[in-house]
GROMACS .gro file of C-alpha atoms in nm:
model
  373
    1UNK     CA    1  -1.914  -8.729  -3.915
    2UNK     CA    2  -1.959  -8.960  -3.615
    3UNK     CA    3  -2.215  -9.234  -3.611
    4UNK     CA    4  -2.404  -9.392  -3.325
    5UNK     CA    5  -2.291  -9.737  -3.210
    6UNK     CA    6  -2.461 -10.009  -3.410
    7UNK     CA    7  -2.701 -10.240  -3.231
    8UNK     CA    8  -2.878 -10.547  -3.361
    9UNK     CA    9  -3.226 -10.444  -3.246
   10UNK     CA   10  -3.416 -10.161  -3.075
   11UNK     CA   11  -3.330 -10.138  -2.705
   12UNK     CA   12  -3.577 -10.014  -2.442
   13UNK     CA   13  -3.458  -9.722  -2.236
   14UNK     CA   14  -3.305  -9.792  -1.893
   15UNK     CA   15  -3.560  -9.897  -1.632
   16UNK     CA   16  -3.813 -10.062  -1.860
   17UNK     CA   17  -3.664 -10.410  -1.832
   18UNK     CA   18  -3.649 -10.367  -1.454
   19UNK     CA   19  -4.029 -10.375  -1.448
   20UNK     CA   20  -4.188 -10.697  -1.330
   21UNK     CA   21  -4.510 -10.729  -1.527
   22UNK     CA   22  -4.831 -10.727  -1.325
   23UNK     CA   23  -4.980 -11.075  -1.286
   24UNK     CA   24  -5.357 -11.087  -1.218
   25UNK     CA   25  -5.517 -11.334  -0.981
   26UNK     CA   26  -5.591 -11.685  -1.106
   27UNK     CA   27  -5.924 -11.740  -1.278
   28UNK     CA   28  -5.954 -12.118  -1.280
   29UNK     CA   29  -5.850 -12.447  -1.128
   30UNK     CA   30  -5.757 -12.746  -1.347
   31UNK     CA   31  -5.991 -13.038  -1.294
   32UNK     CA   32  -6.226 -12.863  -1.051
   33UNK     CA   33  -6.594 -12.940  -1.105
   34UNK     CA   34  -6.708 -12.595  -0.990
   35UNK     CA   35  -6.489 -12.291  -0.944
   36UNK     CA   36  -6.540 -12.021  -0.682
   37UNK     CA   37  -6.318 -11.731  -0.786
   38UNK     CA   38  -6.215 -11.531  -0.479
   39UNK     CA   39  -5.889 -11.398  -0.618
   40UNK     CA   40  -5.968 -11.064  -0.784
   41UNK     CA   41  -6.191 -10.866  -0.543
   42UNK     CA   42  -6.484 -10.869  -0.785
   43UNK     CA   43  -6.831 -10.805  -0.646
   44UNK     CA   44  -7.051 -11.116  -0.617
   45UNK     CA   45  -7.360 -10.904  -0.694
   46UNK     CA   46  -7.247 -10.827  -1.047
   47UNK     CA   47  -7.328 -10.503  -1.230
   48UNK     CA   48  -7.638 -10.291  -1.192
   49UNK     CA   49  -7.922 -10.399  -1.423
   50UNK     CA   50  -7.933 -10.034  -1.533
   51UNK     CA   51  -7.572 -10.061  -1.651
   52UNK     CA   52  -7.650 -10.375  -1.849
   53UNK     CA   53  -7.944 -10.205  -2.018
   54UNK     CA   54  -7.732  -9.899  -2.099
   55UNK     CA   55  -7.479 -10.127  -2.270
   56UNK     CA   56  -7.754 -10.290  -2.477
   57UNK     CA   57  -7.868  -9.951  -2.601
   58UNK     CA   58  -7.511  -9.849  -2.681
   59UNK     CA   59  -7.472 -10.155  -2.905
   60UNK     CA   60  -7.661  -9.974  -3.180
   61UNK     CA   61  -7.390  -9.705  -3.187
   62UNK     CA   62  -7.084  -9.927  -3.221
   63UNK     CA   63  -6.995  -9.773  -3.558
   64UNK     CA   64  -6.950  -9.430  -3.399
   65UNK     CA   65  -6.653  -9.297  -3.205
   66UNK     CA   66  -6.730  -9.237  -2.837
   67UNK     CA   67  -6.727  -8.896  -2.674
   68UNK     CA   68  -6.356  -8.826  -2.627
   69UNK     CA   69  -6.422  -8.635  -2.304
   70UNK     CA   70  -6.655  -8.893  -2.143
   71UNK     CA   71  -6.893  -8.603  -2.072
   72UNK     CA   72  -7.194  -8.811  -1.974
   73UNK     CA   73  -6.992  -9.017  -1.729
   74UNK     CA   74  -6.810  -8.721  -1.576
   75UNK     CA   75  -7.141  -8.541  -1.525
   76UNK     CA   76  -7.293  -8.848  -1.359
   77UNK     CA   77  -6.995  -8.879  -1.123
   78UNK     CA   78  -7.008  -8.507  -1.047
   79UNK     CA   79  -7.379  -8.524  -0.967
   80UNK     CA   80  -7.332  -8.825  -0.738
   81UNK     CA   81  -7.054  -8.664  -0.532
   82UNK     CA   82  -7.130  -8.294  -0.565
   83UNK     CA   83  -6.820  -8.223  -0.775
   84UNK     CA   84  -6.734  -7.998  -1.068
   85UNK     CA   85  -6.719  -8.219  -1.381
   86UNK     CA   86  -6.435  -7.999  -1.510
   87UNK     CA   87  -6.220  -8.136  -1.228
   88UNK     CA   88  -6.282  -8.499  -1.325
   89UNK     CA   89  -6.096  -8.706  -1.582
   90UNK     CA   90  -6.180  -9.065  -1.676
   91UNK     CA   91  -5.946  -9.345  -1.771
   92UNK     CA   92  -5.936  -9.707  -1.883
   93UNK     CA   93  -5.941  -9.821  -1.522
   94UNK     CA   94  -5.777  -9.623  -1.246
   95UNK     CA   95  -5.453  -9.802  -1.341
   96UNK     CA   96  -5.429  -9.588  -1.655
   97UNK     CA   97  -5.473  -9.270  -1.453
   98UNK     CA   98  -5.208  -9.376  -1.201
   99UNK     CA   99  -4.968  -9.421  -1.492
  100UNK     CA  100  -5.062  -9.089  -1.653
  101UNK     CA  101  -4.975  -8.912  -1.329
  102UNK     CA  102  -4.630  -9.069  -1.331
  103UNK     CA  103  -4.577  -8.971  -1.696
  104UNK     CA  104  -4.683  -8.615  -1.624
  105UNK     CA  105  -4.485  -8.551  -1.307
  106UNK     CA  106  -4.177  -8.776  -1.311
  107UNK     CA  107  -3.857  -8.726  -1.508
  108UNK     CA  108  -3.549  -8.945  -1.507
  109UNK     CA  109  -3.410  -8.962  -1.155
  110UNK     CA  110  -3.721  -8.819  -0.989
  111UNK     CA  111  -3.856  -9.026  -0.702
  112UNK     CA  112  -4.199  -9.174  -0.645
  113UNK     CA  113  -4.289  -9.305  -0.301
  114UNK     CA  114  -4.522  -9.590  -0.205
  115UNK     CA  115  -4.548  -9.825   0.092
  116UNK     CA  116  -4.398 -10.174   0.104
  117UNK     CA  117  -4.727 -10.360   0.057
  118UNK     CA  118  -4.880 -10.103  -0.178
  119UNK     CA  119  -5.044 -10.173  -0.513
  120UNK     CA  120  -4.793 -10.319  -0.763
  121UNK     CA  121  -4.895 -10.075  -1.036
  122UNK     CA  122  -4.724  -9.788  -0.852
  123UNK     CA  123  -4.379  -9.935  -0.904
  124UNK     CA  124  -4.458 -10.017  -1.266
  125UNK     CA  125  -4.582  -9.662  -1.335
  126UNK     CA  126  -4.281  -9.498  -1.172
  127UNK     CA  127  -4.028  -9.710  -1.361
  128UNK     CA  128  -4.213  -9.670  -1.691
  129UNK     CA  129  -4.193  -9.293  -1.651
  130UNK     CA  130  -3.817  -9.307  -1.590
  131UNK     CA  131  -3.848  -9.240  -1.218
  132UNK     CA  132  -3.696  -9.410  -0.916
  133UNK     CA  133  -3.926  -9.613  -0.688
  134UNK     CA  134  -3.883  -9.547  -0.317
  135UNK     CA  135  -4.044  -9.814  -0.098
  136UNK     CA  136  -4.134  -9.715   0.257
  137UNK     CA  137  -4.181  -9.963   0.544
  138UNK     CA  138  -4.528 -10.005   0.693
  139UNK     CA  139  -4.618 -10.042   1.059
  140UNK     CA  140  -4.834 -10.345   1.142
  141UNK     CA  141  -4.948 -10.358   0.777
  142UNK     CA  142  -5.063  -9.995   0.793
  143UNK     CA  143  -4.914  -9.702   0.603
  144UNK     CA  144  -4.677  -9.509   0.833
  145UNK     CA  145  -4.702  -9.133   0.783
  146UNK     CA  146  -4.378  -9.063   0.968
  147UNK     CA  147  -4.189  -9.316   0.754
  148UNK     CA  148  -4.330  -9.167   0.434
  149UNK     CA  149  -4.235  -8.814   0.533
  150UNK     CA  150  -3.888  -8.931   0.635
  151UNK     CA  151  -3.839  -9.075   0.285
  152UNK     CA  152  -3.912  -8.746   0.109
  153UNK     CA  153  -3.608  -8.588  -0.058
  154UNK     CA  154  -3.559  -8.295  -0.296
  155UNK     CA  155  -3.609  -8.549  -0.579
  156UNK     CA  156  -3.952  -8.662  -0.457
  157UNK     CA  157  -4.229  -8.566  -0.697
  158UNK     CA  158  -4.516  -8.806  -0.621
  159UNK     CA  159  -4.651  -9.013  -0.331
  160UNK     CA  160  -4.895  -9.296  -0.402
  161UNK     CA  161  -5.115  -9.408  -0.114
  162UNK     CA  162  -5.385  -9.675  -0.147
  163UNK     CA  163  -5.653  -9.610   0.113
  164UNK     CA  164  -5.784  -9.871   0.185
  165UNK     CA  165  -5.478 -10.063   0.082
  166UNK     CA  166  -5.469 -10.371  -0.137
  167UNK     CA  167  -5.380 -10.645  -0.039
  168UNK     CA  168  -5.391 -10.569   0.335
  169UNK     CA  169  -5.736 -10.408   0.355
  170UNK     CA  170  -5.607 -10.161   0.613
  171UNK     CA  171  -5.712  -9.799   0.633
  172UNK     CA  172  -5.544  -9.471   0.726
  173UNK     CA  173  -5.787  -9.238   0.909
  174UNK     CA  174  -5.837  -8.894   0.760
  175UNK     CA  175  -5.646  -8.702   1.033
  176UNK     CA  176  -5.340  -8.905   0.933
  177UNK     CA  177  -5.402  -8.828   0.564
  178UNK     CA  178  -5.418  -8.458   0.646
  179UNK     CA  179  -5.100  -8.485   0.853
  180UNK     CA  180  -4.925  -8.654   0.563
  181UNK     CA  181  -5.036  -8.382   0.324
  182UNK     CA  182  -4.931  -8.106   0.562
  183UNK     CA  183  -4.581  -8.254   0.582
  184UNK     CA  184  -4.526  -8.277   0.207
  185UNK     CA  185  -4.361  -7.999   0.005
  186UNK     CA  186  -4.614  -7.818  -0.218
  187UNK     CA  187  -4.445  -7.949  -0.535
  188UNK     CA  188  -4.507  -8.313  -0.437
  189UNK     CA  189  -4.827  -8.468  -0.569
  190UNK     CA  190  -5.021  -8.684  -0.321
  191UNK     CA  191  -5.223  -8.953  -0.499
  192UNK     CA  192  -5.500  -9.107  -0.288
  193UNK     CA  193  -5.599  -9.434  -0.453
  194UNK     CA  194  -5.958  -9.501  -0.346
  195UNK     CA  195  -6.032  -9.819  -0.542
  196UNK     CA  196  -6.217  -9.963  -0.241
  197UNK     CA  197  -6.359  -9.635  -0.112
  198UNK     CA  198  -6.725  -9.734  -0.136
  199UNK     CA  199  -6.676 -10.021   0.109
  200UNK     CA  200  -6.540  -9.800   0.388
  201UNK     CA  201  -6.798  -9.737   0.660
  202UNK     CA  202  -6.602  -9.494   0.877
  203UNK     CA  203  -6.751  -9.145   0.898
  204UNK     CA  204  -6.440  -8.950   0.802
  205UNK     CA  205  -6.361  -9.111   0.467
  206UNK     CA  206  -6.549  -8.857   0.255
  207UNK     CA  207  -6.321  -8.590   0.396
  208UNK     CA  208  -6.058  -8.715   0.154
  209UNK     CA  209  -6.256  -8.555  -0.129
  210UNK     CA  210  -6.263  -8.231   0.068
  211UNK     CA  211  -5.884  -8.235   0.090
  212UNK     CA  212  -5.864  -8.278  -0.286
  213UNK     CA  213  -6.095  -7.986  -0.349
  214UNK     CA  214  -5.905  -7.749  -0.120
  215UNK     CA  215  -5.553  -7.845  -0.234
  216UNK     CA  216  -5.336  -7.789  -0.539
  217UNK     CA  217  -5.132  -8.107  -0.496
  218UNK     CA  218  -5.380  -8.383  -0.404
  219UNK     CA  219  -5.582  -8.610  -0.634
  220UNK     CA  220  -5.806  -8.910  -0.568
  221UNK     CA  221  -5.852  -9.198  -0.809
  222UNK     CA  222  -6.154  -9.430  -0.806
  223UNK     CA  223  -6.273  -9.730  -1.004
  224UNK     CA  224  -6.587  -9.896  -1.136
  225UNK     CA  225  -6.419 -10.238  -1.125
  226UNK     CA  226  -6.506 -10.323  -0.765
  227UNK     CA  227  -6.839 -10.231  -0.608
  228UNK     CA  228  -6.998 -10.130  -0.940
  229UNK     CA  229  -6.917 -10.466  -1.098
  230UNK     CA  230  -6.783 -10.329  -1.428
  231UNK     CA  231  -6.430 -10.472  -1.421
  232UNK     CA  232  -6.453 -10.597  -1.780
  233UNK     CA  233  -6.523 -10.245  -1.909
  234UNK     CA  234  -6.213 -10.087  -1.749
  235UNK     CA  235  -6.350  -9.759  -1.610
  236UNK     CA  236  -6.165  -9.535  -1.369
  237UNK     CA  237  -6.193  -9.171  -1.271
  238UNK     CA  238  -5.993  -8.909  -1.091
  239UNK     CA  239  -6.077  -8.581  -0.925
  240UNK     CA  240  -5.809  -8.319  -0.874
  241UNK     CA  241  -5.701  -7.959  -0.914
  242UNK     CA  242  -5.737  -7.796  -1.254
  243UNK     CA  243  -5.365  -7.805  -1.327
  244UNK     CA  244  -5.336  -8.181  -1.274
  245UNK     CA  245  -5.650  -8.253  -1.473
  246UNK     CA  246  -5.516  -8.042  -1.760
  247UNK     CA  247  -5.183  -8.227  -1.755
  248UNK     CA  248  -5.350  -8.569  -1.768
  249UNK     CA  249  -5.588  -8.462  -2.044
  250UNK     CA  250  -5.287  -8.362  -2.256
  251UNK     CA  251  -5.144  -8.714  -2.223
  252UNK     CA  252  -5.443  -8.944  -2.252
  253UNK     CA  253  -5.574  -9.061  -2.585
  254UNK     CA  254  -5.889  -8.891  -2.713
  255UNK     CA  255  -6.098  -9.210  -2.697
  256UNK     CA  256  -5.958  -9.391  -2.395
  257UNK     CA  257  -6.307  -9.500  -2.284
  258UNK     CA  258  -6.549  -9.685  -2.510
  259UNK     CA  259  -6.904  -9.569  -2.561
  260UNK     CA  260  -7.025  -9.880  -2.377
  261UNK     CA  261  -6.806  -9.796  -2.078
  262UNK     CA  262  -6.930  -9.438  -2.065
  263UNK     CA  263  -7.295  -9.541  -2.084
  264UNK     CA  264  -7.270  -9.829  -1.838
  265UNK     CA  265  -7.064  -9.627  -1.591
  266UNK     CA  266  -7.310  -9.337  -1.591
  267UNK     CA  267  -7.597  -9.577  -1.527
  268UNK     CA  268  -7.410  -9.769  -1.257
  269UNK     CA  269  -7.313  -9.470  -1.048
  270UNK     CA  270  -7.673  -9.348  -1.050
  271UNK     CA  271  -7.802  -9.681  -0.914
  272UNK     CA  272  -7.748  -9.610  -0.547
  273UNK     CA  273  -7.974  -9.898  -0.441
  274UNK     CA  274  -7.747 -10.149  -0.613
  275UNK     CA  275  -7.440 -10.002  -0.443
  276UNK     CA  276  -7.618 -10.010  -0.106
  277UNK     CA  277  -7.700 -10.378  -0.154
  278UNK     CA  278  -7.335 -10.452  -0.233
  279UNK     CA  279  -7.223 -10.264   0.078
  280UNK     CA  280  -7.472 -10.451   0.298
  281UNK     CA  281  -7.366 -10.787   0.157
  282UNK     CA  282  -7.001 -10.706   0.215
  283UNK     CA  283  -7.054 -10.586   0.573
  284UNK     CA  284  -7.234 -10.908   0.665
  285UNK     CA  285  -6.992 -11.152   0.506
  286UNK     CA  286  -6.673 -10.962   0.585
  287UNK     CA  287  -6.754 -10.986   0.955
  288UNK     CA  288  -6.855 -11.352   0.924
  289UNK     CA  289  -6.547 -11.455   0.727
  290UNK     CA  290  -6.316 -11.269   0.965
  291UNK     CA  291  -6.472 -11.431   1.271
  292UNK     CA  292  -6.482 -11.786   1.136
  293UNK     CA  293  -6.131 -11.784   0.991
  294UNK     CA  294  -5.992 -11.630   1.310
  295UNK     CA  295  -6.163 -11.906   1.513
  296UNK     CA  296  -5.946 -12.157   1.326
  297UNK     CA  297  -5.638 -12.006   1.490
  298UNK     CA  298  -5.528 -11.812   1.182
  299UNK     CA  299  -5.449 -11.441   1.194
  300UNK     CA  300  -5.674 -11.218   0.982
  301UNK     CA  301  -5.571 -10.858   0.922
  302UNK     CA  302  -5.872 -10.635   1.004
  303UNK     CA  303  -6.009 -10.514   0.670
  304UNK     CA  304  -6.239 -10.231   0.562
  305UNK     CA  305  -6.246 -10.347   0.199
  306UNK     CA  306  -6.412 -10.644   0.023
  307UNK     CA  307  -6.142 -10.898   0.105
  308UNK     CA  308  -5.948 -11.040   0.395
  309UNK     CA  309  -5.578 -11.115   0.432
  310UNK     CA  310  -5.525 -11.450   0.603
  311UNK     CA  311  -5.184 -11.530   0.754
  312UNK     CA  312  -5.047 -11.885   0.777
  313UNK     CA  313  -4.756 -12.024   0.982
  314UNK     CA  314  -4.435 -12.098   0.797
  315UNK     CA  315  -4.455 -12.465   0.890
  316UNK     CA  316  -4.478 -12.792   0.694
  317UNK     CA  317  -4.837 -12.887   0.604
  318UNK     CA  318  -4.970 -12.553   0.731
  319UNK     CA  319  -4.818 -12.292   0.498
  320UNK     CA  320  -4.991 -12.046   0.270
  321UNK     CA  321  -4.857 -12.228  -0.036
  322UNK     CA  322  -5.004 -12.559   0.080
  323UNK     CA  323  -5.333 -12.397   0.175
  324UNK     CA  324  -5.352 -12.237  -0.169
  325UNK     CA  325  -5.289 -12.569  -0.341
  326UNK     CA  326  -5.545 -12.744  -0.121
  327UNK     CA  327  -5.813 -12.483  -0.189
  328UNK     CA  328  -5.736 -12.470  -0.561
  329UNK     CA  329  -5.777 -12.846  -0.592
  330UNK     CA  330  -6.129 -12.800  -0.460
  331UNK     CA  331  -6.217 -12.521  -0.700
  332UNK     CA  332  -6.163 -12.233  -0.457
  333UNK     CA  333  -5.934 -11.974  -0.613
  334UNK     CA  334  -5.768 -11.723  -0.382
  335UNK     CA  335  -5.472 -11.489  -0.428
  336UNK     CA  336  -5.113 -11.552  -0.329
  337UNK     CA  337  -4.943 -11.225  -0.242
  338UNK     CA  338  -4.574 -11.312  -0.262
  339UNK     CA  339  -4.514 -11.022  -0.500
  340UNK     CA  340  -4.646 -10.789  -0.232
  341UNK     CA  341  -4.389 -10.911   0.017
  342UNK     CA  342  -4.636 -11.135   0.201
  343UNK     CA  343  -4.531 -11.494   0.122
  344UNK     CA  344  -4.713 -11.640   0.424
  345UNK     CA  345  -5.054 -11.490   0.347
  346UNK     CA  346  -5.350 -11.541   0.114
  347UNK     CA  347  -5.592 -11.269   0.007
  348UNK     CA  348  -5.952 -11.385  -0.010
  349UNK     CA  349  -6.231 -11.187  -0.174
  350UNK     CA  350  -6.572 -11.169  -0.008
  351UNK     CA  351  -6.786 -11.364  -0.253
  352UNK     CA  352  -7.143 -11.485  -0.262
  353UNK     CA  353  -7.281 -11.700   0.020
  354UNK     CA  354  -7.209 -12.030  -0.156
  355UNK     CA  355  -6.849 -11.933  -0.232
  356UNK     CA  356  -6.785 -11.797   0.117
  357UNK     CA  357  -6.917 -12.111   0.286
  358UNK     CA  358  -6.726 -12.336   0.047
  359UNK     CA  359  -6.404 -12.150   0.128
  360UNK     CA  360  -6.458 -12.177   0.503
  361UNK     CA  361  -6.549 -12.547   0.484
  362UNK     CA  362  -6.237 -12.629   0.284
  363UNK     CA  363  -6.009 -12.412   0.498
  364UNK     CA  364  -6.146 -12.572   0.815
  365UNK     CA  365  -6.064 -12.916   0.677
  366UNK     CA  366  -5.715 -12.802   0.582
  367UNK     CA  367  -5.644 -12.657   0.929
  368UNK     CA  368  -5.814 -12.915   1.152
  369UNK     CA  369  -5.797 -13.244   0.968
  370UNK     CA  370  -5.461 -13.211   0.800
  371UNK     CA  371  -5.599 -13.325   0.465
  372UNK     CA  372  -5.353 -13.257   0.183
  373UNK     CA  373  -5.416 -13.177  -0.181
   0.00000   0.00000   0.00000
């Protein structure tokens, strides 16, 4: 009788140790008197008062298990967007749903495609599922449909596309999304990651939901962490064809959303006035930040989300690393994006008026006066 080779400890399966753990944006600055956190794309308006009240009411039910199907939340989402709640599944943030899709549709050696500056979670999800990540070049910091289609092989099973993309803030118009879908084999799942969907003001964006509803191989994920201001509760949702929803429901845990998350999310998505205020705030300050930062001679990638990507020259005393250190020393926390392949850029969230003006004042001093941290 043969025995397996002895090992001194449990060993993860191949691919797991190739994963670089996701590192969130900084939350503080040592020694700073006041901190303006512009590193995590959180809304400066905070959550809806209705969501806060719903959480207070839910506090009296903490001893009870939540609804394992998030029925109240799915019905609220369905009502808001005119969807069938049976085609919606909720997750602990959209990150969890992105991972579930990889677990459901990738086997060892199968390929998952994403673009070179796409969300870091895609690579993590693909590797965790035993798949092979395939990174596709972008064109001028925009997803390139032709490059994605050229990367498809018989092993391709899933394509992740953030639209708008993080950290670039760029957007692929719906005709290009439809062209991408038309070029994919029917057994390849197209995942449209719409984490920043509510900020997009172009008229064709809602057509992405229409593509989901008419297709058997397209899903869209969304989040409550951005415009709804519920990042701490970890709420995501996905709409897709019945077969995909069934597959994900077979994987997810029965109580993957807390009762507080379900209640607050249902209240938040019904508060359209709060969302409208967040959109209006973002439109005003996104344009202002883009214009002022550009006037300093720095390149700003045009964004349709709630952040800007600012590019710095690779020169002594002017680099992104030095700008980050200078801003951090003054309590202004932004996001380095080296892990996204953008070492010479900083991502800056659109914050409240005080934070936005503080950022611009400090950046102006850094660029014009040559002051060093």
